[in-house]
Short mmCIF file of C-alpha atoms and ligand atoms in Angstrom, two decimals:
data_model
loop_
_atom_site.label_atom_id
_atom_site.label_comp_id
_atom_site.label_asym_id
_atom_site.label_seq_id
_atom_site.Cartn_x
_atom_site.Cartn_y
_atom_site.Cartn_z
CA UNK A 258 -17.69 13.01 -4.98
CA UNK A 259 -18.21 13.90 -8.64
CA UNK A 260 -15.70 14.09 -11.00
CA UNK A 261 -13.88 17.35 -11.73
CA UNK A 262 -13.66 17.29 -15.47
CA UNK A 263 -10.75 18.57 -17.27
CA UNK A 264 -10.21 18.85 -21.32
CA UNK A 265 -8.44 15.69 -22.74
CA UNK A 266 -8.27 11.96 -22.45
CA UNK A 267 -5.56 10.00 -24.33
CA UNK A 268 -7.32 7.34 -25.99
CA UNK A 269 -5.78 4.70 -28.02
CA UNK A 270 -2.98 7.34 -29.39
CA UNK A 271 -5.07 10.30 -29.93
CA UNK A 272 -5.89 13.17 -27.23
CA UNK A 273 -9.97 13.55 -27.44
CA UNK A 274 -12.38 15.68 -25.61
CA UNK A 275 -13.56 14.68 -22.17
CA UNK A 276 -16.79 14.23 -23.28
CA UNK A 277 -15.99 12.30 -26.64
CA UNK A 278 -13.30 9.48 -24.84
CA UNK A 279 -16.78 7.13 -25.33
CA UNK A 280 -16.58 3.27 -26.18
CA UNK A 281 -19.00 0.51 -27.09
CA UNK A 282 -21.18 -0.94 -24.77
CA UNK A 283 -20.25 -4.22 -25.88
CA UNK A 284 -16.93 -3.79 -24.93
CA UNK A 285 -15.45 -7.14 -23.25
CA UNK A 286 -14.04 -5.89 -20.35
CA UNK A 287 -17.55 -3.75 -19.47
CA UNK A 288 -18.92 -7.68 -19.22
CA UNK A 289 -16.33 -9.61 -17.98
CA UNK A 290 -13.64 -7.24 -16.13
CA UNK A 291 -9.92 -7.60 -17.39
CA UNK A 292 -9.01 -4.51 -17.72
CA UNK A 293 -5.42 -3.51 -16.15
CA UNK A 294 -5.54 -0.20 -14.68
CA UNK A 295 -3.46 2.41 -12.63
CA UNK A 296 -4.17 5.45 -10.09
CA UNK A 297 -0.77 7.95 -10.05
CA UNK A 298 -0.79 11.12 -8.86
CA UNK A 299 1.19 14.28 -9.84
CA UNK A 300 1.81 16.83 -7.37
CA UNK A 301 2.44 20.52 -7.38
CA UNK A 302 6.06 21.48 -6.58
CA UNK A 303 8.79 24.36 -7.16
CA UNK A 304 9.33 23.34 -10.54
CA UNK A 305 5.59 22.89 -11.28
CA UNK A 306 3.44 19.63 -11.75
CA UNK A 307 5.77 16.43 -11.40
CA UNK A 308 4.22 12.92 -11.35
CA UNK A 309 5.24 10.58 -8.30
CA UNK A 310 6.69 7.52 -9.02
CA UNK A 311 5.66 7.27 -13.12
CA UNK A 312 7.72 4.56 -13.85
CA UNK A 313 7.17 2.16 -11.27
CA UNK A 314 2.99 2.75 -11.99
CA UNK A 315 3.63 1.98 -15.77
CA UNK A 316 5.92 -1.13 -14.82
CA UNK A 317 3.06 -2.46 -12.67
CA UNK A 318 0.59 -1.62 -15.02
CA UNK A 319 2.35 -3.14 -17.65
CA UNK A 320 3.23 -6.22 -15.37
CA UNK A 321 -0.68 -6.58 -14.69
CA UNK A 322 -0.88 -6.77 -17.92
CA UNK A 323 0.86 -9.65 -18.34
CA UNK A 324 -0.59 -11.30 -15.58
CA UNK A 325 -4.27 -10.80 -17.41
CA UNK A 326 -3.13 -11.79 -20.55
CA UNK A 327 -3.71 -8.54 -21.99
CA UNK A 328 -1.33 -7.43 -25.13
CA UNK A 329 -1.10 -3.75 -24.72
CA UNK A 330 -0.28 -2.34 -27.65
CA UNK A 331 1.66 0.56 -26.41
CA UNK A 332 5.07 -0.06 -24.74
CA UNK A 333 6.48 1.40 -21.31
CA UNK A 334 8.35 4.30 -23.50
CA UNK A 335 5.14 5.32 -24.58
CA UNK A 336 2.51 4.95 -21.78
CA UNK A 337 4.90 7.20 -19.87
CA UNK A 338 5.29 10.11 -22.95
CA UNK A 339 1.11 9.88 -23.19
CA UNK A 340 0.97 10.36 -19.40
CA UNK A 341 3.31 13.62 -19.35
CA UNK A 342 1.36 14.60 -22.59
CA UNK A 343 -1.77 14.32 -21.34
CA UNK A 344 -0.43 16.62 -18.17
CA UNK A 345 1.11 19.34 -20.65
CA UNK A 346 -2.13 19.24 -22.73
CA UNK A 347 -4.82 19.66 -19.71
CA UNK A 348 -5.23 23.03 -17.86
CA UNK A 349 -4.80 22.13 -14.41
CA UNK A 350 -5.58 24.55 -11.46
CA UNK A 351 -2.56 26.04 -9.71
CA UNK A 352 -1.52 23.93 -6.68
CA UNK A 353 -3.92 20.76 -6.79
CA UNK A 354 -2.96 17.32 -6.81
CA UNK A 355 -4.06 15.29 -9.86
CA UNK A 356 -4.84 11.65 -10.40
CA UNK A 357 -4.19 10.03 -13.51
CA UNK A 358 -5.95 6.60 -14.21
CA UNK A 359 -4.29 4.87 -17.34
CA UNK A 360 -6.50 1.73 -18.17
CA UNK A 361 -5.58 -0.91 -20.46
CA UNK A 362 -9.00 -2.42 -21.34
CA UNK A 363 -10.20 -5.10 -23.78
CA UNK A 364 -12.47 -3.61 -26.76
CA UNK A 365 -15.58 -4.25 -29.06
CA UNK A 366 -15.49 -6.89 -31.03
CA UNK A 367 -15.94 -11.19 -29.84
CA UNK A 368 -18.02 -11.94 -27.12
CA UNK A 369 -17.54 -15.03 -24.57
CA UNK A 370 -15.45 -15.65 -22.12
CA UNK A 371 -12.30 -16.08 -23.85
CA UNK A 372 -10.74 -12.89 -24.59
CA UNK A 373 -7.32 -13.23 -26.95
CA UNK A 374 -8.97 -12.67 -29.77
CA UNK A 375 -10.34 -9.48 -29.18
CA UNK A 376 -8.95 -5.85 -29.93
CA UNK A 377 -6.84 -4.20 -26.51
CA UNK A 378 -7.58 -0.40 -26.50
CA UNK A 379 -5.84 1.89 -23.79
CA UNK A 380 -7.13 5.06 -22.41
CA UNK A 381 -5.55 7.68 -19.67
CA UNK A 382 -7.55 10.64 -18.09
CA UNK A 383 -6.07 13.14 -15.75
CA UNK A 384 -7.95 14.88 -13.29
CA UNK A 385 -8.01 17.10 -9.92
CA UNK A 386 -8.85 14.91 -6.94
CA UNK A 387 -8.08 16.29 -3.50
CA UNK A 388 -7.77 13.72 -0.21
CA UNK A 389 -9.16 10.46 -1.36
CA UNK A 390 -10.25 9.71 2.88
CA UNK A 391 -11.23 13.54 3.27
CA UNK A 392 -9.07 16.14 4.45
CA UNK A 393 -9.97 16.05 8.04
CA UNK A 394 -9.71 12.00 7.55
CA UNK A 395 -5.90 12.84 6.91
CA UNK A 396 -5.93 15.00 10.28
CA UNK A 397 -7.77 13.38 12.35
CA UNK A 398 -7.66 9.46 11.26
CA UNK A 399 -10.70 7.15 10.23
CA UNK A 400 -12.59 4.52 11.69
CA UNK A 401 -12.68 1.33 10.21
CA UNK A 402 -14.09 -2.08 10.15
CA UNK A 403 -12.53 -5.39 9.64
CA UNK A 404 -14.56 -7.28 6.74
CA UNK A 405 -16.35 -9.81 6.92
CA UNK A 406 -15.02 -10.27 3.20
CA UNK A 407 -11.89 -12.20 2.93
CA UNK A 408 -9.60 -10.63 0.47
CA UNK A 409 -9.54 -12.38 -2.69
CA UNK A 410 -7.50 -15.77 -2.37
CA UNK A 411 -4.23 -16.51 -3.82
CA UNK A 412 -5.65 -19.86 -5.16
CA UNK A 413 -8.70 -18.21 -7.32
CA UNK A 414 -6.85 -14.49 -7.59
CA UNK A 415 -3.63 -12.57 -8.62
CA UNK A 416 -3.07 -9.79 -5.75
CA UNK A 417 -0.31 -8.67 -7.46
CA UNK A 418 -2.33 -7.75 -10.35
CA UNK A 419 -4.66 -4.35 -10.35
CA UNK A 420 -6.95 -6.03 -12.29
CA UNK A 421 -10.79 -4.48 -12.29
CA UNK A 422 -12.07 -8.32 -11.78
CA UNK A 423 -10.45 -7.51 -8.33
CA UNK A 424 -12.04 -4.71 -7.30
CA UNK A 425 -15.42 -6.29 -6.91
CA UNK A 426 -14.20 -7.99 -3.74
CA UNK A 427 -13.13 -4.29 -2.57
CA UNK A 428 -16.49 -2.92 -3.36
CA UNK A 429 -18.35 -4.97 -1.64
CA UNK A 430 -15.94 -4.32 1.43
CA UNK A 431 -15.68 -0.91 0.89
CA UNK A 432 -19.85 -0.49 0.88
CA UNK A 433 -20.37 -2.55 3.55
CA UNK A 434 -17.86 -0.33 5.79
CA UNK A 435 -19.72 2.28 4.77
CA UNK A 436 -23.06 1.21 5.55
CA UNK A 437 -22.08 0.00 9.04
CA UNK A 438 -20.75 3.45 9.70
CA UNK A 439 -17.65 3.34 8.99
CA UNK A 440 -15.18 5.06 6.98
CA UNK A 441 -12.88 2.13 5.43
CA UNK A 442 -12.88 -1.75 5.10
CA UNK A 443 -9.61 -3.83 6.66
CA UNK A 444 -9.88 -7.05 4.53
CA UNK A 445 -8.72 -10.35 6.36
CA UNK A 446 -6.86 -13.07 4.13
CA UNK A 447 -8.40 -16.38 4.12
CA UNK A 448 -6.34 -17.37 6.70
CA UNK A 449 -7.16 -14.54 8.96
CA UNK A 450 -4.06 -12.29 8.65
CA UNK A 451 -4.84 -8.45 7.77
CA UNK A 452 -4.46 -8.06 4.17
CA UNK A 453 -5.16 -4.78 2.86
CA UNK A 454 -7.67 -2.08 3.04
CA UNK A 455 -10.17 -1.98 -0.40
CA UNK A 456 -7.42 0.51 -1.98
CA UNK A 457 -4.94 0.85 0.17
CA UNK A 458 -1.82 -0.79 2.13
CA UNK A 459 -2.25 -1.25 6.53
CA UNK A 460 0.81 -0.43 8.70
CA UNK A 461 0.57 -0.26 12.18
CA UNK A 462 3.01 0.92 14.98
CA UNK A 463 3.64 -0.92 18.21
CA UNK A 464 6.41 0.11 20.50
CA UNK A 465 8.18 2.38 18.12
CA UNK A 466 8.48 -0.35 15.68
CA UNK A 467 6.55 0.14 11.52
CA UNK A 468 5.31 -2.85 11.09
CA UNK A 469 3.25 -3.93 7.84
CA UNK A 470 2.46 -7.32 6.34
CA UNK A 471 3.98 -9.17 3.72
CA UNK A 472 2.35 -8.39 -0.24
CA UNK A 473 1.99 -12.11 -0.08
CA UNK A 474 -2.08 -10.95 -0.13
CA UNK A 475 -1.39 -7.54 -1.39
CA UNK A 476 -0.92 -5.50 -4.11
CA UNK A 477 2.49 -4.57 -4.10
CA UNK A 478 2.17 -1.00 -3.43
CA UNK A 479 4.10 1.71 -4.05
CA UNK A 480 3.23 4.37 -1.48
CA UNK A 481 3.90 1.48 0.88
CA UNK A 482 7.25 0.98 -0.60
CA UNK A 483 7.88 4.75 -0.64
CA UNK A 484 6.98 5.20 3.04
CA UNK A 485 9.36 2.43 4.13
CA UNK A 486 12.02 4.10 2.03
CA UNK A 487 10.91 7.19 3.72
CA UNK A 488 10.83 5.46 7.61
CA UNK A 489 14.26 3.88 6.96
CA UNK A 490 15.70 7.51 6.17
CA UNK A 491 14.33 8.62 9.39
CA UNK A 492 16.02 5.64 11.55
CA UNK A 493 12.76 4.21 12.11
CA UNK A 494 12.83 0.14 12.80
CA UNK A 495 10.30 -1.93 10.41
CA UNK A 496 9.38 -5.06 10.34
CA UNK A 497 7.38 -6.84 7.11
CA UNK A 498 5.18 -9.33 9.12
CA UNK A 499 2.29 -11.20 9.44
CA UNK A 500 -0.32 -9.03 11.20
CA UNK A 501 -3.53 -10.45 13.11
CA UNK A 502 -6.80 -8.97 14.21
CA UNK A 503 -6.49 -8.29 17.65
CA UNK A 504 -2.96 -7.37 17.53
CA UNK A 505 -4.57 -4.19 15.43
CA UNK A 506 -6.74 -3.28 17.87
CA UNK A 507 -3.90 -2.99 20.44
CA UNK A 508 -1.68 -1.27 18.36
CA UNK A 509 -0.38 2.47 19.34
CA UNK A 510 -0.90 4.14 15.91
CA UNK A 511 -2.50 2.35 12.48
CA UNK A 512 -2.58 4.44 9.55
CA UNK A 513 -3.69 3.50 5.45
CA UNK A 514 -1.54 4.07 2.47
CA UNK A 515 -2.27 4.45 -1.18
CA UNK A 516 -1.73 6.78 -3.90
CA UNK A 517 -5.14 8.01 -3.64
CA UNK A 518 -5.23 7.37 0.74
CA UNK A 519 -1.57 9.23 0.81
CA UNK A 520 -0.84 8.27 4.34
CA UNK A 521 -4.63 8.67 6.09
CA UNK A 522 -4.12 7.68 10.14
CA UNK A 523 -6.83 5.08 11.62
CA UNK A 524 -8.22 6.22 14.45
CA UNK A 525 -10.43 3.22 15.49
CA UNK A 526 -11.02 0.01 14.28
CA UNK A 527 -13.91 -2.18 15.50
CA UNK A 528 -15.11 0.51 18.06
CA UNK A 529 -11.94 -0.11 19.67
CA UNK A 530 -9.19 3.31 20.03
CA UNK A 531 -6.29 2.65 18.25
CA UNK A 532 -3.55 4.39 20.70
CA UNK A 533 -5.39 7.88 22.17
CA UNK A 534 -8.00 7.79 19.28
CA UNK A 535 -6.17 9.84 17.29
CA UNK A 536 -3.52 10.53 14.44
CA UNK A 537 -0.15 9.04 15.95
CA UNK A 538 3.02 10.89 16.23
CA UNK A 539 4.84 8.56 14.09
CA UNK A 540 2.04 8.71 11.89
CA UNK A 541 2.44 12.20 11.50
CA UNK A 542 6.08 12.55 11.20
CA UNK A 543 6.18 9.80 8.21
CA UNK A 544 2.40 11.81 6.82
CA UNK A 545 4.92 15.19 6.54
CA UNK A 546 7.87 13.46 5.47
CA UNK A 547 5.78 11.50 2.49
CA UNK A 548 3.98 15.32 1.62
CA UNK A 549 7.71 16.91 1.84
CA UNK A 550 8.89 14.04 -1.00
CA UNK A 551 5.68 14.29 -3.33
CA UNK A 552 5.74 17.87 -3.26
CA UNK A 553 9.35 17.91 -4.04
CA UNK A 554 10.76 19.46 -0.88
CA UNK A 555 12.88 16.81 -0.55
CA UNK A 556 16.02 16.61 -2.83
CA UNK A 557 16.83 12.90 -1.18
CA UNK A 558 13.74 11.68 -3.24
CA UNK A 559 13.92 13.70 -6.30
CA UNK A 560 14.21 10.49 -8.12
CA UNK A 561 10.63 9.59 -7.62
CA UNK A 562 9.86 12.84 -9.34
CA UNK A 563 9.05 13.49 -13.22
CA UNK A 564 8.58 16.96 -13.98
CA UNK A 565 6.26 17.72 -16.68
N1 PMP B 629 -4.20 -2.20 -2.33
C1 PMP B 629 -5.19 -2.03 -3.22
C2 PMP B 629 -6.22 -3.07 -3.35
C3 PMP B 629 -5.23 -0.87 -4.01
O1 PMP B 629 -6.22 -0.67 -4.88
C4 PMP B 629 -4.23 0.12 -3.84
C5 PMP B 629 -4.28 1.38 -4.66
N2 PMP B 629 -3.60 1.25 -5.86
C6 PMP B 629 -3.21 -0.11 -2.91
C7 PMP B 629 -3.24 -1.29 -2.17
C8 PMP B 629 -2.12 0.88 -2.71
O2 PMP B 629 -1.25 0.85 -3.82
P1 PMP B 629 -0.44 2.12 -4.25
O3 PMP B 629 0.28 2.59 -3.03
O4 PMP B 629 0.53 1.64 -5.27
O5 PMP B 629 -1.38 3.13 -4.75
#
């Protein structure tokens, strides 16, 4: 899908043109991948555009960070004014959902492996981006394949971190999904437990009961957090467990979440049905409770909210 453009792009303190937010291509991270980045999304509501869940985004991005050994030069106070800057600045159409990607990437300058001598830029770029899975993905559920890729192990990896290094494992998941047929990857950990999807959390339903792994090979995400918020307010029963293979494919409902995957149902997995082959009913209850609390129809959650 190809990017909707929109005006400005915050880079390194200064709000440029789309087409001008340009950097060298001798830029370390381009050749060796630590760069920490985000996805957040800001949502339409009553009061106009708020962003979901800000601060926890720029804690984690700030946190990977850390992890990397990158020295971002711009502090929490101010990765979260550039973000509701950038939002005020940019002209966005009335009712879409936007995705903002803040990046914190090393620059142009040494070469080599060894990176903590080298200039750390920043950059954030807003634009609109409907259903990341495709509306009628959201409806109707996806199919998707378990991986023959292992997600990326503890011992040689940091989960926890959204790191771009990371992402290569996803890609490869994510494209060989696709090729096969499918819609999304299910990534295994080494030891055989589900992990995650390539950009999203797994939770499946069995007997009434929410049950989604551990982040032990996860990133900790926060749409997952913010549905079992959201599940516990409804008196649903969750469990944070180990989840294997086949106890997916016997599962009544399955469904993906992200901040880009909202809450997207699985429909099949393996060529097996999950449930009746279609978008659960629990699944759908927590998939209009989560869309109530983004678009700020919920004044329970109105603390997950920053208005612009
Ligand atoms: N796992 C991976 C690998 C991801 O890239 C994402 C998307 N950020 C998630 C899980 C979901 O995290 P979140 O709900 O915070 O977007």
């Amino acid at each position: 899908m190809a990017l909707k453009e929109s005006q400005y792009i915050w880079l390194d303190g200064e709000f440029v043109a789309w087409k001008e937010a340009k950097i060298h291509v001798l830029s370390h991270s381009l050749h060796y991948a630590n760069s920490a980045f985000e996805g957040v999304r800001a949502y339409p509501t009553d009061k106009g555009l708020a962003i979901f869940r800000l601060k926890d985004h720029t804690r984690r991005l700030l946190n990977t960070c850390k992890m990397s050994l990158l020295n971002c030069p711009y502090d929490f106070d101010a990765l979260n004014a550039a973000q509701i800057e950038l939002l005020r600045k940019n002209v966005f159409a009335p009712k879409t959902s936007v995705y903002i990607r803040p990046i914190v990437f090393v620059g142009y300058g040494v070469m080599g492996v060894y990176h903590l001598n080298s200039p750390i830029s920043a950059a954030i770029a807003a634009w609109e981006w409907g259903a990341y899975l495709g509306d009628e993905g959201l409806e109707n559920g996806i199919r998707v394949k378990i991986s023959s890729w292992a997600r990326n192990s503890v011992k040689s990896m940091m989960g926890k971190a959204k790191v771009a290094a990371n992402y290569l494992n996803s890609q490869m998941a994510k494209c060989e999904a696709i090729e096969a047929g499918y819609d999304e990857a299910l990534l295994l950990d080494s030891e055989g437990f589900i992990a995650e999807g390539s950009g999203e959390c797994f939770f499946i339903v069995r007997d009434g009961v929410l049950i989604t792994p551990p982040s032990d090979n996860a990133l900790e995400s926060i749409t997952q957090d913010s549905v079992i918020n959201i599940a516990r307010e409804l008196g649903v029963s969750i469990e944070r467990r180990r989840i294997t293979r086949d106890e997916v494919y016997i599962a009544d409902e399955a469904f993906f979440t992200g901040t880009a995957a909202e809450i997207t149902p699985v429909r099949e997995a393996d060529a097996r049905p999950i449930g009746e082959g279609k978008r659960g009913e629990l699944t759908q209850k927590l998939q209009e409770a989560y869309f109530d609390v983004v678009y700020g129809r919920n004044d329970k959650f109105s603390r997950f909210l920053t208005l612009i």
